[in-house]
XYZ file of C-alpha atoms in Angstrom:
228
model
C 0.000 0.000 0.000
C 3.146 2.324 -0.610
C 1.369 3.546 -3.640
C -1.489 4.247 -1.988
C 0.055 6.000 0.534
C 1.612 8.288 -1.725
C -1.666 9.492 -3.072
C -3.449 10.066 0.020
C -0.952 12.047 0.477
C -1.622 13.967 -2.929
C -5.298 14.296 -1.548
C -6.639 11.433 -3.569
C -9.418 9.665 -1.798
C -8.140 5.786 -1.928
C -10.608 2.800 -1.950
C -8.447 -0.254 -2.030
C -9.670 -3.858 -3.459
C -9.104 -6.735 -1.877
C -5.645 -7.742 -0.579
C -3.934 -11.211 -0.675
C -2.391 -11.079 2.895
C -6.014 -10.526 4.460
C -6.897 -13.452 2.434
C -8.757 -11.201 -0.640
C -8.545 -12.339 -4.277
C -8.439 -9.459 -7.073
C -9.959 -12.189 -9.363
C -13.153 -12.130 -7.187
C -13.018 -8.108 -7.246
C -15.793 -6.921 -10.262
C -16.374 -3.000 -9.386
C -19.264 -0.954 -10.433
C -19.030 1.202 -13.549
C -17.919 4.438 -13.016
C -17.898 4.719 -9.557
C -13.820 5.581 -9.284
C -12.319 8.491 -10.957
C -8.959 6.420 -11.552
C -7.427 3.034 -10.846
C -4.354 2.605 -9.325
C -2.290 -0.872 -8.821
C 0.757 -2.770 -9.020
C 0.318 -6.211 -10.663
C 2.802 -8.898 -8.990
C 6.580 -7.719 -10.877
C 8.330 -10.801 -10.453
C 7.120 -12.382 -14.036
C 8.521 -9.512 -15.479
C 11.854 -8.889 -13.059
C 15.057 -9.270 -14.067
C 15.870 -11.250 -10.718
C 13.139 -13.567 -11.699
C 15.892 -16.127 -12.500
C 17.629 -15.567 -9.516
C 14.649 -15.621 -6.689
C 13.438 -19.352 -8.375
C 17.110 -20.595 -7.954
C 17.007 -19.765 -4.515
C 13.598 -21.260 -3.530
C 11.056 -18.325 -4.067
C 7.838 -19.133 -5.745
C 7.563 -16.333 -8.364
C 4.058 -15.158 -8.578
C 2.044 -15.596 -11.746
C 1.669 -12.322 -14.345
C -1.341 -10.481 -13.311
C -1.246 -7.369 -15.490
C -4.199 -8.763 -17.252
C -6.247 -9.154 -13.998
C -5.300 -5.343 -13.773
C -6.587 -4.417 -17.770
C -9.957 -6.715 -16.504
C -10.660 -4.064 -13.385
C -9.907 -1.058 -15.284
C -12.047 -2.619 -17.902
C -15.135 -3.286 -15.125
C -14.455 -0.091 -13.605
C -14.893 2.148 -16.580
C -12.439 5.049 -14.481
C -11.426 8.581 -16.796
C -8.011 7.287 -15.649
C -5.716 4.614 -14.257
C -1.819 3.947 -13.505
C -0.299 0.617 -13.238
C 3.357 0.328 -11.737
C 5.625 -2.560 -12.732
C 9.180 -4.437 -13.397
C 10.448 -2.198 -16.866
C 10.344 -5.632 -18.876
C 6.087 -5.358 -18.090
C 4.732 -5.328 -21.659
C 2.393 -2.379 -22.910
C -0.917 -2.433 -21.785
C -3.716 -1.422 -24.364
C -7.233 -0.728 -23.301
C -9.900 0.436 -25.489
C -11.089 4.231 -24.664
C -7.356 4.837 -23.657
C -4.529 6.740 -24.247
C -1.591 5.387 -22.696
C 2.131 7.276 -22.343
C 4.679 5.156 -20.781
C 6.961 6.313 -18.607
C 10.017 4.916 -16.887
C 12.660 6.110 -13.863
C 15.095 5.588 -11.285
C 14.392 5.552 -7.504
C 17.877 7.526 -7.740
C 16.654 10.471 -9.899
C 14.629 11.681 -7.106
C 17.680 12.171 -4.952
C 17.039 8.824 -3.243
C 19.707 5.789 -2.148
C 18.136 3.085 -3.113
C 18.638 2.074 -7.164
C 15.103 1.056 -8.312
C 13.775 1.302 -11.786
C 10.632 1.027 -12.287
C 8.302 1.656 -15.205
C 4.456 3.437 -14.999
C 1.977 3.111 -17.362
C -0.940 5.690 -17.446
C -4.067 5.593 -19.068
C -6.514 8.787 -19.674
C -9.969 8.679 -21.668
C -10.657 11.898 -23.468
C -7.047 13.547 -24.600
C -3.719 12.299 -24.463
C -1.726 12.819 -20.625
C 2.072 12.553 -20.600
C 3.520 12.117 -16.684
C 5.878 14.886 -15.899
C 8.008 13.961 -13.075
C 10.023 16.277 -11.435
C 13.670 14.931 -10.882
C 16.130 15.935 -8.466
C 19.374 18.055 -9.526
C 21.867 15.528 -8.551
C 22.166 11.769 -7.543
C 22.597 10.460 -3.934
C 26.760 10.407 -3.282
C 25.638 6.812 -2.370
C 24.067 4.206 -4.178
C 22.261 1.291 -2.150
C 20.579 -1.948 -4.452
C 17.206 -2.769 -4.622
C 15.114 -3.800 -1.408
C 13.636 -6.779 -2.577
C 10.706 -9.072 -0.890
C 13.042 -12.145 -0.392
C 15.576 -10.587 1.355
C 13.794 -11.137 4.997
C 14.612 -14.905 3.349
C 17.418 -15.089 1.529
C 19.784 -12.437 2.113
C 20.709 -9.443 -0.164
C 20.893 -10.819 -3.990
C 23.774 -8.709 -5.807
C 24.771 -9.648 -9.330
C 28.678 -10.611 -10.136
C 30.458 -9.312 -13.339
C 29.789 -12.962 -14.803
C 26.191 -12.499 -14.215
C 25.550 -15.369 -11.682
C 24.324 -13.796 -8.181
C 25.760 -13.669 -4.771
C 23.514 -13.393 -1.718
C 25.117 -11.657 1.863
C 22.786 -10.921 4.852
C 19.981 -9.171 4.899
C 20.037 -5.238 5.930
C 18.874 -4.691 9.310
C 15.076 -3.604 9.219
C 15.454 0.418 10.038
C 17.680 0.370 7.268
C 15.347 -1.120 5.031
C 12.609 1.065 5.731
C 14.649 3.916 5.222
C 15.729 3.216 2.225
C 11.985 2.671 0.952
C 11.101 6.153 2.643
C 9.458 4.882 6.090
C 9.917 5.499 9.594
C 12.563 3.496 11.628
C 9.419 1.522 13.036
C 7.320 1.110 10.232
C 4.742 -2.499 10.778
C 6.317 -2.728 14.507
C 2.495 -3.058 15.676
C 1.822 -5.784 12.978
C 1.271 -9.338 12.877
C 3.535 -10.235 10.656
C 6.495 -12.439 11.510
C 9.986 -10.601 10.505
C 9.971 -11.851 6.952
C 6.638 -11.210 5.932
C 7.549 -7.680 7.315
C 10.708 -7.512 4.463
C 8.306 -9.458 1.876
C 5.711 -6.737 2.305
C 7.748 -3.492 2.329
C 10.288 -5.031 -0.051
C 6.944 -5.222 -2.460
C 5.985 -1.727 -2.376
C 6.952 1.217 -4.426
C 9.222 3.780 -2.402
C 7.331 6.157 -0.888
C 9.464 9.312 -2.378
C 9.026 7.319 -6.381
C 5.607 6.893 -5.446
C 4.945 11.023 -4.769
C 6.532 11.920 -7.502
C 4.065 9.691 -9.439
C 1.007 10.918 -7.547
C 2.247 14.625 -7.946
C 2.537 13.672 -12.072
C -1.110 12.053 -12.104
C -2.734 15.313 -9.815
C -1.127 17.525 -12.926
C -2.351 15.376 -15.668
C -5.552 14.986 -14.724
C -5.965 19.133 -13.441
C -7.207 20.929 -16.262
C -5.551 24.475 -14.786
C -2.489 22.496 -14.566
C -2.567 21.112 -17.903
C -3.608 24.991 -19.928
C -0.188 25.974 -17.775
């Protein structure tokens, strides 16, 4: 719910669909018709990640592509707009009564430690909307690698010259909360046992990425903001 987080923020008014860790099912979800003003989501990115490779040689179950699952609840929900975040390697997604611009960034171009690229698809009905993110002047003096799900599990994954992977303990859990934009303590009042805690946070977009998106959307989607 980093995403979602990151539009609240914004001022957007989130409704969220079911979630698999409460035991919900998007493929039960149907919404009304043009109830929701947008759609918002990030399908599963391990089909499409280029550690896909790596997490099934080291025991994780890589979860199925769900991007069409996604194109089915835009398609239900009939919104003026929707966004869906995933791996860069995601294909295109076409709807019908869209116009979709593509864009794709850095975690680092924001000013941020963590390297995480990560591409955004957006939708509009009625005109075409580019994103316009706003990057930072210069790069972090330090560059930290991606906070990935399975390292609660298996450790950090870093890639050798050869290409083959090398896994060395896990970062301590401040550390990877910082790096994904959250407080020290983030989930210390949850149930979840210490990996599930990685697995979930490790999922999510970073919370600086995902304002920056939010900010983007709020500008396409204002007329005033669009005229300027």
């Amino acid at each position: 719910g980093l995403l979602d987080q990151a539009f609240e923020e914004a001022g957007f008014c989130v409704v969220r669909g079911p979630d698999l860790l409460w035991g919900g099912d998007v493929r039960r979800f149907h919404p009304p018709a043009g109830r929701f003003d947008g759609i918002i989501g990030g399908p599963p990115c391990q089909a499409h990640s280029s550690f896909r490779h790596m997490n099934a040689a080291a025991g994780n179950t890589v979860a199925e592509d769900m991007t069409p699952e996604f194109a089915r609840v835009v398609a239900d929900a009939q919104p003026r707009w929707w966004l869906m975040e995933n791996a860069p390697a995601v294909p295109d997604l076409a709807l019908p009564g869209y116009t979709v611009s593509r864009t794709e960034f850095d975690n680092r171009w924001l000013g941020e430690e963590q390297a995480r690229r990560r591409s955004f698809q957006f939708g509009a009905s009625g005109g075409h909307h580019v994103l316009r993110i706003s990057f930072a002047a210069l790069e972090h003096q330090n560059t930290e690698t991606t906070c990935l799900a399975s390292e609660g599990r298996a450790g950090r994954i870093l890639r050798n010259p050869d290409g083959t992977a090398r896994y060395t303990p896990k970062r301590a859990w401040s550390r990877f909360c910082e790096l994904q934009g959250l407080p020290a303590d983030f989930l210390s009042d949850a149930p979840l046992t210490n990996e599930g805690k990685y697995r979930v946070v490790g999922n999510g977009v970073p919370l600086p990425m995902g304002r920056a998106v939010a900010a983007a959307v709020l500008s396409a989607i204002t007329p005033a903001a669009r005229a300027a």
